[in-house]
XYZ file of N, CA and C in Angstrom:
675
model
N -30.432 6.373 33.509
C -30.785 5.446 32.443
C -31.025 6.193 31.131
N -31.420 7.285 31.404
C -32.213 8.120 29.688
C -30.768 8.988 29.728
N -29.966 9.175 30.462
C -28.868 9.993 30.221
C -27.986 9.129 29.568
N -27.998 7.645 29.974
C -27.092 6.709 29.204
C -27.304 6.464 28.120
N -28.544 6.016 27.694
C -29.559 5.961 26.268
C -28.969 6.893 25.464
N -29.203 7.996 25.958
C -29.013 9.348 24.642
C -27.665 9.868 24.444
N -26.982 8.888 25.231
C -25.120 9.033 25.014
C -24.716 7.815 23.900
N -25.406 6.960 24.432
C -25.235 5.668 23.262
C -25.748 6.309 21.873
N -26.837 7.167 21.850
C -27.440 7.299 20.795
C -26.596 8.453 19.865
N -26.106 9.117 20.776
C -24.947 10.474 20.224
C -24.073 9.894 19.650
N -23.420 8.787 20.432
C -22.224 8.179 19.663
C -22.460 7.689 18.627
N -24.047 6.808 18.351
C -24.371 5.889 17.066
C -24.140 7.054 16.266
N -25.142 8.262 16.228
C -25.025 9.210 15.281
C -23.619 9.278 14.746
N -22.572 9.786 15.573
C -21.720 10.433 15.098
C -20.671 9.557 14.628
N -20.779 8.202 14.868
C -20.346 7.078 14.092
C -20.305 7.011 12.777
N -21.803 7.182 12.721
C -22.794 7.296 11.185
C -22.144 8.425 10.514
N -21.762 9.517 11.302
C -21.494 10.616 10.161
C -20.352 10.510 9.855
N -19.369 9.565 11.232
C -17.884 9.782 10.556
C -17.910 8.756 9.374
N -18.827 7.358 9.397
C -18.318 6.798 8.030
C -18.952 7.243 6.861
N -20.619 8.134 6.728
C -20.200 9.038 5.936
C -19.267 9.883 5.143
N -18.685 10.642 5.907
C -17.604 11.388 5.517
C -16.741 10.803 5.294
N -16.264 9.653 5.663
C -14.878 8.687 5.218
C -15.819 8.329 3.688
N -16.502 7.614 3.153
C -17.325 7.604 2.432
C -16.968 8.878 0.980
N -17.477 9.758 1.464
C -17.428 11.015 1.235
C -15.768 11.168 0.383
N -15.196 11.189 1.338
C -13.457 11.383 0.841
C -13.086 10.091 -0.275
N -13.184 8.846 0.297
C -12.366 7.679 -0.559
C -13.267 7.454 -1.920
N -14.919 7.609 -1.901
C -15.485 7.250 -2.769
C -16.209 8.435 -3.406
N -16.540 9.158 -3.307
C -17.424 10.203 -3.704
C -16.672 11.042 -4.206
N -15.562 11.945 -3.741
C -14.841 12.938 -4.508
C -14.208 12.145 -5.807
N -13.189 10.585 -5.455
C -12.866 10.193 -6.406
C -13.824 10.024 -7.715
N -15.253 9.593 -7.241
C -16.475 9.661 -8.339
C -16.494 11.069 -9.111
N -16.338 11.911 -8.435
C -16.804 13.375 -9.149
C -15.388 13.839 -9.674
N -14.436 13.632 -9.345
C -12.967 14.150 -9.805
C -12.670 12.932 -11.142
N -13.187 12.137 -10.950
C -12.880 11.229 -12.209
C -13.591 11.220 -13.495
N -14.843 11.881 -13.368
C -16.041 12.174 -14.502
C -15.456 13.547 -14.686
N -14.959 14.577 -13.841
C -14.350 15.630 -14.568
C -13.193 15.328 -15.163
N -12.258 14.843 -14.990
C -11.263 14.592 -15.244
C -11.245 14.134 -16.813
N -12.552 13.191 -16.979
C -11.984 12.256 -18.233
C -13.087 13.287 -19.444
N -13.963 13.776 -18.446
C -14.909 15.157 -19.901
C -13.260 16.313 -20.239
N -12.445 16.267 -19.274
C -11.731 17.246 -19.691
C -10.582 16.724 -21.007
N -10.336 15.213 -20.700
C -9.594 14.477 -21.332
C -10.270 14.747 -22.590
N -11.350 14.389 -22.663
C -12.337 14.178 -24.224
C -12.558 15.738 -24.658
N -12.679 16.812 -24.261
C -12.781 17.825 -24.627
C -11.577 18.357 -25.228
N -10.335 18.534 -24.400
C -9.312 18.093 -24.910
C -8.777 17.536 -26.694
N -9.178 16.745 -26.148
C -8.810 15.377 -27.324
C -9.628 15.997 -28.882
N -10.757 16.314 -28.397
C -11.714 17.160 -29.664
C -11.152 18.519 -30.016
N -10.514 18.921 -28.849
C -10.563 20.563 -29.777
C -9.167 20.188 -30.543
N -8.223 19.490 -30.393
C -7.011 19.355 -30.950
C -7.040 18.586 -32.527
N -8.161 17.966 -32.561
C -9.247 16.928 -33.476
C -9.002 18.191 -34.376
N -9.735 19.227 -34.313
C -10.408 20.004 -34.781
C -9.635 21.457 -35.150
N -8.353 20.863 -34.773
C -7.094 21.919 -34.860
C -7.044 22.170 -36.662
N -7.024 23.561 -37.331
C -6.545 23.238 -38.705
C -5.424 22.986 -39.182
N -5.393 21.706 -40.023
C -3.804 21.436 -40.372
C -2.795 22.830 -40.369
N -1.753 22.401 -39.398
C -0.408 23.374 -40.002
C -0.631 24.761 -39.067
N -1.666 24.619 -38.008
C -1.930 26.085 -37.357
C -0.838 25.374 -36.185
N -0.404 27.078 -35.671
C 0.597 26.607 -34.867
C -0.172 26.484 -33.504
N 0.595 26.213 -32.290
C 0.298 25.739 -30.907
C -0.045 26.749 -30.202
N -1.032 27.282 -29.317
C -1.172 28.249 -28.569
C 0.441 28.646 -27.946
N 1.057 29.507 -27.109
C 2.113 29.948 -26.657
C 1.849 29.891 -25.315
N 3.013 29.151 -24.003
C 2.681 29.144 -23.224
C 1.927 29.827 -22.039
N 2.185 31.307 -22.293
C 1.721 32.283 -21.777
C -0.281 32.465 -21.924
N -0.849 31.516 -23.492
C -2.053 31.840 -23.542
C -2.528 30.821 -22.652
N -2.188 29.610 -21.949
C -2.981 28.921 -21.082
C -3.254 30.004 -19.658
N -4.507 29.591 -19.194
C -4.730 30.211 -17.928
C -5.040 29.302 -16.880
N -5.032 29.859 -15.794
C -4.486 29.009 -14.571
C -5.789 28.122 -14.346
N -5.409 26.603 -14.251
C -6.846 25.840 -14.700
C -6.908 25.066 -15.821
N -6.857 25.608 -17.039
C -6.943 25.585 -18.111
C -5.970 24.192 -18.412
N -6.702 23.278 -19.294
C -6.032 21.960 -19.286
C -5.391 22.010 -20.355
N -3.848 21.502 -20.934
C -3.306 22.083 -22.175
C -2.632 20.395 -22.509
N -2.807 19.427 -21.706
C -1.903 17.848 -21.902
C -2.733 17.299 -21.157
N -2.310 15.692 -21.888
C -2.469 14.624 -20.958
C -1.291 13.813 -21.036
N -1.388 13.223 -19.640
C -0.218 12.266 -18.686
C -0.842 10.798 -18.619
N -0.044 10.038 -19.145
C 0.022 8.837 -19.684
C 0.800 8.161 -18.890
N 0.321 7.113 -17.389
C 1.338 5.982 -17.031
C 1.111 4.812 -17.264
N 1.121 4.242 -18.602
C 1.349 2.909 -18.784
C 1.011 1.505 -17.405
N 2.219 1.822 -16.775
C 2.194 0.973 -15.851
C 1.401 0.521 -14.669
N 0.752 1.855 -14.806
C -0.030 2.290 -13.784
C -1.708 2.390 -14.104
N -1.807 2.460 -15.323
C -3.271 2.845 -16.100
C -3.778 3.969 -16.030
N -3.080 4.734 -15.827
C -3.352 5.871 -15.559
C -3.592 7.190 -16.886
N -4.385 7.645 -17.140
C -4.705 8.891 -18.123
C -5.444 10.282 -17.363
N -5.131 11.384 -17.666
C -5.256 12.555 -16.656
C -4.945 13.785 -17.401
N -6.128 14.209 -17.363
C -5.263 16.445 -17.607
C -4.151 16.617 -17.056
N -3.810 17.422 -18.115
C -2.965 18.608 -17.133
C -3.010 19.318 -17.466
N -3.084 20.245 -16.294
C -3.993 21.718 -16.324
C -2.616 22.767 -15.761
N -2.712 24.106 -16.217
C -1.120 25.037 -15.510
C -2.372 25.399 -14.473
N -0.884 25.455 -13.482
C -1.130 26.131 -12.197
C -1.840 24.674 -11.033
N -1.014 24.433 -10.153
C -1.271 23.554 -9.177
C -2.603 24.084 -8.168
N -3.504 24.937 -8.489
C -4.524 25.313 -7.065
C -5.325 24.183 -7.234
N -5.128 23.703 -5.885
C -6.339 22.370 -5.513
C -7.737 22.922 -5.644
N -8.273 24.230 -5.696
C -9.820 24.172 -5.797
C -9.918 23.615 -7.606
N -8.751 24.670 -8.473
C -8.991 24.657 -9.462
C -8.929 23.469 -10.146
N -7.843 22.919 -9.529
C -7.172 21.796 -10.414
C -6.890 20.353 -9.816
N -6.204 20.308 -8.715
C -5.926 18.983 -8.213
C -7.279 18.295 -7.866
N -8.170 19.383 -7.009
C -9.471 18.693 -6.685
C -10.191 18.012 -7.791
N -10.409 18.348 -8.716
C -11.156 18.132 -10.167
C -10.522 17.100 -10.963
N -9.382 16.213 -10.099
C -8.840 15.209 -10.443
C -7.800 15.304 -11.524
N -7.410 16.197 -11.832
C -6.517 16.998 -12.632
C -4.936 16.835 -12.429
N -3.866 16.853 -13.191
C -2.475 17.368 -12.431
C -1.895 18.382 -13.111
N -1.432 19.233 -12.100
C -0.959 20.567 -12.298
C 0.371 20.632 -12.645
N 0.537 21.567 -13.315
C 1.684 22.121 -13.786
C 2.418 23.231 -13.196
N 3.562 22.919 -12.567
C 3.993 24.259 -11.832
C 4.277 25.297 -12.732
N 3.409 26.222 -12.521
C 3.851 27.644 -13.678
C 3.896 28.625 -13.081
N 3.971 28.763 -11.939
C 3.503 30.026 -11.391
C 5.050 30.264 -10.389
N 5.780 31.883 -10.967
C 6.894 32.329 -10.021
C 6.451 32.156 -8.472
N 7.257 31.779 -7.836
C 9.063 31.517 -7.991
C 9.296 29.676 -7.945
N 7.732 28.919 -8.863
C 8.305 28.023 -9.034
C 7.877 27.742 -10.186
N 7.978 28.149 -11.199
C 7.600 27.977 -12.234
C 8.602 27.157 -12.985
N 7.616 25.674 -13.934
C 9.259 25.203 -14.598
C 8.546 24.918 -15.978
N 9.671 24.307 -16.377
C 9.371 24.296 -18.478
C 8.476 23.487 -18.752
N 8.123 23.201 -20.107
C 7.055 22.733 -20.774
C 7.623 21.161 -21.729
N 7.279 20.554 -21.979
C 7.974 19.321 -22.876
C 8.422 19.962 -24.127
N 7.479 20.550 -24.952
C 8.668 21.225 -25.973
C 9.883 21.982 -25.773
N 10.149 22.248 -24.944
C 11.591 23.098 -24.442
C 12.338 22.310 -24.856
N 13.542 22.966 -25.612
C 14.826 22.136 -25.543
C 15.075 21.651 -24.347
N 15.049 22.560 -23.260
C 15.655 21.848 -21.567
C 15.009 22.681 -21.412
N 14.929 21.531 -19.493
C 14.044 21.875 -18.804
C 13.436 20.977 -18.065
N 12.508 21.356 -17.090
C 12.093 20.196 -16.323
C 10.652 20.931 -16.429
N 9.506 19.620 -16.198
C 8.141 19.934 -16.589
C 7.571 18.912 -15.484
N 7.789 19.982 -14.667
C 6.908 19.516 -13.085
C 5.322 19.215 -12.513
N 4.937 18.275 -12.827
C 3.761 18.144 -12.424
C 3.428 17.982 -10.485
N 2.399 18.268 -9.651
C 1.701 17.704 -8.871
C 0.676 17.200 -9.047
N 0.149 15.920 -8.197
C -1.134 15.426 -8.382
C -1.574 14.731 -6.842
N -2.649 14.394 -6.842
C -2.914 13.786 -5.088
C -2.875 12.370 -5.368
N -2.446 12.410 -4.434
C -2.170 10.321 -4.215
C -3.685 9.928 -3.410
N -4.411 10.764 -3.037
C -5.485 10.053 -2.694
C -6.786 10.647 -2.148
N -7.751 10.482 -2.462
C -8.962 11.277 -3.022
C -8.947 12.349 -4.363
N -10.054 12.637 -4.396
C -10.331 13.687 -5.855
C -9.229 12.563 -6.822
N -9.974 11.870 -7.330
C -9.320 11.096 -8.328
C -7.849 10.339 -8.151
N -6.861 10.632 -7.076
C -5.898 10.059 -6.739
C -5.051 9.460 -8.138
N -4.545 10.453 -8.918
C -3.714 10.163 -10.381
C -2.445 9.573 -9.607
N -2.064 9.854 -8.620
C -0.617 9.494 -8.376
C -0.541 8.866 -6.735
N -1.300 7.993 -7.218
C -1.501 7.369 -5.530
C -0.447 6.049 -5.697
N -0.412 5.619 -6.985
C 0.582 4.047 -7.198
C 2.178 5.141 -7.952
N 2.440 6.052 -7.823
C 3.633 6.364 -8.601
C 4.713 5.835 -7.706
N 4.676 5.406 -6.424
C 5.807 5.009 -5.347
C 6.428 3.569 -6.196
N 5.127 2.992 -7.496
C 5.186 1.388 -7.630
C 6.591 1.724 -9.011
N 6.480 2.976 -9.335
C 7.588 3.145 -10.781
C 8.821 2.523 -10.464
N 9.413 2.379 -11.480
C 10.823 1.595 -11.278
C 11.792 1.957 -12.358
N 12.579 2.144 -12.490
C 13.605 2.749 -13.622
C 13.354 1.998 -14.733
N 12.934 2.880 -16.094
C 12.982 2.492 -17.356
C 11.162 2.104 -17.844
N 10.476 2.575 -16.242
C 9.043 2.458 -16.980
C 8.953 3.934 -17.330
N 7.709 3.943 -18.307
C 7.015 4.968 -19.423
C 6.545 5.867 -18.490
N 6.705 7.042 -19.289
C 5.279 8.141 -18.828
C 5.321 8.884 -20.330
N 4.343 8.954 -20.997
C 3.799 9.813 -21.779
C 3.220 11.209 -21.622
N 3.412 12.274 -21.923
C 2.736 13.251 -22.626
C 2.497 13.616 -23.634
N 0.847 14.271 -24.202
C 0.352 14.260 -24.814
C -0.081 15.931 -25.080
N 0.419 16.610 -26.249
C 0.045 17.496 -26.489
C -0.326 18.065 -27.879
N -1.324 18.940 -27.968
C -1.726 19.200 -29.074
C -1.063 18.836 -30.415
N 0.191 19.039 -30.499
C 0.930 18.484 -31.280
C 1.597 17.871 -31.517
N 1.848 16.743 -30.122
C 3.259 15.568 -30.178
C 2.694 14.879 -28.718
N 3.348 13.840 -28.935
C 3.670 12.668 -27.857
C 5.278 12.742 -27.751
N 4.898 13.250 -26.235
C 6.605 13.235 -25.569
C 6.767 12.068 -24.511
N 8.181 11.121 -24.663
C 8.161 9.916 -23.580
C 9.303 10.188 -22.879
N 9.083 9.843 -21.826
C 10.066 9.482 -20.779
C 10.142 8.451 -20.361
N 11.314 8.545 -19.844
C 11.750 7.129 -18.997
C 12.076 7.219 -17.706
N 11.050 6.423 -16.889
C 11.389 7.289 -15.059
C 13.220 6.652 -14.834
N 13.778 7.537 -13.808
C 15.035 7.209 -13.712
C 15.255 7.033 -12.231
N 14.541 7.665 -11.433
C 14.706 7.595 -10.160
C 13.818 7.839 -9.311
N 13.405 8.232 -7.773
C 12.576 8.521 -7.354
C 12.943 8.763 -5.466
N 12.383 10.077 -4.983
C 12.470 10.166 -3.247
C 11.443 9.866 -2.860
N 11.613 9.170 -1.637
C 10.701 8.417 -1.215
C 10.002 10.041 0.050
N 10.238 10.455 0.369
C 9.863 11.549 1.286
C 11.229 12.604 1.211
N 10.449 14.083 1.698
C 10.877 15.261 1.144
C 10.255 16.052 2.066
N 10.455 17.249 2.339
C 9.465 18.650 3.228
C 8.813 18.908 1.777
N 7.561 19.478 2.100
C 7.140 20.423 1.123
C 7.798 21.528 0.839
N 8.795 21.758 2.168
C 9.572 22.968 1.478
C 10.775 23.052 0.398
N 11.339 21.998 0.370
C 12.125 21.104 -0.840
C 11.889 21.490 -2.323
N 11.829 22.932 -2.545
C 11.655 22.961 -3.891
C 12.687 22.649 -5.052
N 13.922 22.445 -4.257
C 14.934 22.415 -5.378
C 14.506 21.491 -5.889
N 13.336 20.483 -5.888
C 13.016 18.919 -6.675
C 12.785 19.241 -7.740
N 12.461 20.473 -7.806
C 11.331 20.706 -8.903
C 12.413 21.907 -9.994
N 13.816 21.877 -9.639
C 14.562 22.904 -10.228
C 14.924 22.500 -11.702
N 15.299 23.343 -12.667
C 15.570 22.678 -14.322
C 16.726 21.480 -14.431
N 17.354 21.698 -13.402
C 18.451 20.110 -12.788
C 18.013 19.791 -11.351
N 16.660 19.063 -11.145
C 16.393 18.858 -9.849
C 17.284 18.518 -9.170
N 17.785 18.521 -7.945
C 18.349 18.100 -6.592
C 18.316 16.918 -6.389
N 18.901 15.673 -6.095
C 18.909 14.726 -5.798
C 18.041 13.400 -6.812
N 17.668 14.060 -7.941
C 17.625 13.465 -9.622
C 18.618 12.645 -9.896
N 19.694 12.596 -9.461
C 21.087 12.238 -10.490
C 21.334 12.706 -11.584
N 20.632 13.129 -12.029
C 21.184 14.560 -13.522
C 21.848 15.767 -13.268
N 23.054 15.880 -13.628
C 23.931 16.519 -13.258
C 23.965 17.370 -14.527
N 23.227 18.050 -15.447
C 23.597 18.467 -16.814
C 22.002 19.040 -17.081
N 22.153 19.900 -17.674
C 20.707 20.543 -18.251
C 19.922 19.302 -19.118
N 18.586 18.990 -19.384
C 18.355 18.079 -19.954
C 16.995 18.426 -20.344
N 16.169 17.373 -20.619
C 14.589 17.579 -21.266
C 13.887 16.582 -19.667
N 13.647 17.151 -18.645
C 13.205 15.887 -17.743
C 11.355 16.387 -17.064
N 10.960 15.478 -16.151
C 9.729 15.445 -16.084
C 9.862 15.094 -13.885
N 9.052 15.570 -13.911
C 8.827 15.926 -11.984
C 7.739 15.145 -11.429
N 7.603 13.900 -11.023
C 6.249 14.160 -10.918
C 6.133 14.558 -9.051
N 5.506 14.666 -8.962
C 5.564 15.485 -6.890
C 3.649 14.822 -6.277
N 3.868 14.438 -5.296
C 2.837 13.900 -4.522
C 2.654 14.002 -3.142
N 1.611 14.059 -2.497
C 1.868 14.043 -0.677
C 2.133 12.320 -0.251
N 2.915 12.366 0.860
C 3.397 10.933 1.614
C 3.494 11.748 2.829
N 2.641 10.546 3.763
C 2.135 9.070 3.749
C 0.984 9.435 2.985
N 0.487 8.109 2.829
C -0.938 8.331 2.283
C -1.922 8.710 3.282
N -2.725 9.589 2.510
C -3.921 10.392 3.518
C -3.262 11.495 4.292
N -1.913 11.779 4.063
C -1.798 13.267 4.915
C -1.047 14.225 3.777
N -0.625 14.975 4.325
C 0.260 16.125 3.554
C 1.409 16.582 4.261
N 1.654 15.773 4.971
C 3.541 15.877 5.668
C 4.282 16.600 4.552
N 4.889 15.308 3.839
C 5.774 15.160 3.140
C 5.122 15.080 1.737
N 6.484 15.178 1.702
C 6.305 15.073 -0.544
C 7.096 14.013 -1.199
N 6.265 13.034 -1.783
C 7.025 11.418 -2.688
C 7.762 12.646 -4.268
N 8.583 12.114 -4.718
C 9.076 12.394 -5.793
C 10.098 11.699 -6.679
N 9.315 11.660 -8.420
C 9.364 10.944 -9.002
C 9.895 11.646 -10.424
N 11.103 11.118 -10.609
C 11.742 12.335 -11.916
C 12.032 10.972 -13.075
N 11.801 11.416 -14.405
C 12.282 11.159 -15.624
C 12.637 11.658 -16.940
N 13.552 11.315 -17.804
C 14.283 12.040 -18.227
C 13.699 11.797 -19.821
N 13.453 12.496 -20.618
C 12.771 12.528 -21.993
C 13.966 11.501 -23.358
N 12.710 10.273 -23.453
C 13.842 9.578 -24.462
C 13.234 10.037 -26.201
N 12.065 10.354 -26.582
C 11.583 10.302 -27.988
C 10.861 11.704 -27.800
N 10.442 12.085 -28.969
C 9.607 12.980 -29.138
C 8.849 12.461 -30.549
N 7.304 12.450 -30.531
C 6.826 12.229 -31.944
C 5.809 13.113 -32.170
N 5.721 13.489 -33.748
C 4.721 14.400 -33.811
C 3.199 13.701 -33.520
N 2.134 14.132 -32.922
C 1.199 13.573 -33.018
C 0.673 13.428 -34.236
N 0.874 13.928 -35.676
C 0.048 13.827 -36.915
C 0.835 12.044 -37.184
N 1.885 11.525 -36.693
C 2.186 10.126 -36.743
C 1.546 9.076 -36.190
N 0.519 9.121 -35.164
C -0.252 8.654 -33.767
C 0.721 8.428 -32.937
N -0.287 7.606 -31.934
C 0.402 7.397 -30.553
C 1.529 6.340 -30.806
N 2.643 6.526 -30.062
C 3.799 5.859 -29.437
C 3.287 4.528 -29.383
N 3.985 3.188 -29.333
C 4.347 2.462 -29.105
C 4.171 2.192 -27.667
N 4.265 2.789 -26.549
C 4.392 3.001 -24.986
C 2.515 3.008 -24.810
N 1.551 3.309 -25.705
C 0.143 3.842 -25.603
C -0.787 2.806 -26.438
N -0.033 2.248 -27.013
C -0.463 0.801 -28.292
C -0.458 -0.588 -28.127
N 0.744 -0.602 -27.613
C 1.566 -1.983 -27.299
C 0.754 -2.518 -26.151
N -0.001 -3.992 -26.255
C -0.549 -4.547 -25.617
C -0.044 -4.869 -23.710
């Protein structure tokens, strides 16, 4: 009887801790990855404020790994987010952030490049989950970037629904299975699928239609009701 009791009672516990920890993952990291996320946005947003007219842009090489240098704009999605170089989840994805692949042997271009592809990752779910609805894109919706000195737009064009993580050609200056057959100005975005694991990789490419200086304001794509 007291051996049955204190088996029932083990299980209540450990009930309790697993919905804790579920707890923990869906609501709590997203809480703390989203208050970092948007101080980084606003910090951001101020030091560029505070840029002196006509000084030029740091050079890609002065960002450090972490270090937030844009923000990613999905319209469709509501979405606003750092982006920080270098994909490490302690540094960056966790902190609700999306990374920039910069680091050999996958390192790719920046939006000012003439060409090039400017590969982001982000998590589809926990630590802020920036790219948990990107599966919902559809050809010819927006994504914005935002950098010290310009608003760059794209237009998504296509998208894989699952991938290996080992699949890097996605992320190549003419991704693989993109439909761009020609050097161009394009944008990566890369995620884990299914939701809640890290199997596979969703991927989401678009191809750069405008460029505006930011001393003009925001785009039309960031305004427009």
């Amino acid at each position: 009887m007291v051996v049955s009791r204190l088996s029932g009672e083990l299980f209540i516990t450990l009930g309790l801790v697993m919905l804790l920890f579920v707890g923990y993952q869906l609501w709590y990291t997203n809480f703390l990855a989203g208050r970092t996320a948007d101080d980084a946005a606003g910090s951001l947003l101020q030091n560029w404020d505070r840029a002196p007219a006509g000084a030029a842009a740091p050079p890609v090489a002065a960002f450090e790994p972490g270090q937030g240098f844009a923000i990613l704009y999905i319209p469709k999605l509501d979405v606003k987010v750092p982006v920080a170089e270098g994909t490490n989840k302690a540094k960056v994805l966790d902190k609700g952030m999306v990374g920039h692949y910069s680091e050999a042997p996958l390192a790719t271009g920046m939006p000012a490049d003439p060409q090039g592809n400017f590969a982001l990752a982000g998590h589809r779910n926990t630590h802020g989950e920036p790219f948990r609805y990107i599966n919902r894109l559809v050809p010819g919706d927006k994504i914005v970037v935002e950098t010290r000195d310009a608003y760059y737009t794209y237009e998504m064009s296509s998208q894989l629904a699952q991938t290996p993580p080992s699949n890097v050609s996605v992320i190549k200056p003419v991704p693989a299975g993109s439909g761009f057959t020609s050097p161009g100005r394009y944008i990566t975005l890369t995620t884990c699928t299914p939701e809640f694991t890290s199997t596979y990789r969703m991927i989401v490419w678009g191809r750069m239609t405008a460029e505006r200086p930011r001393s003009q304001g925001a785009p039309p794509e960031l305004t427009s009701p």
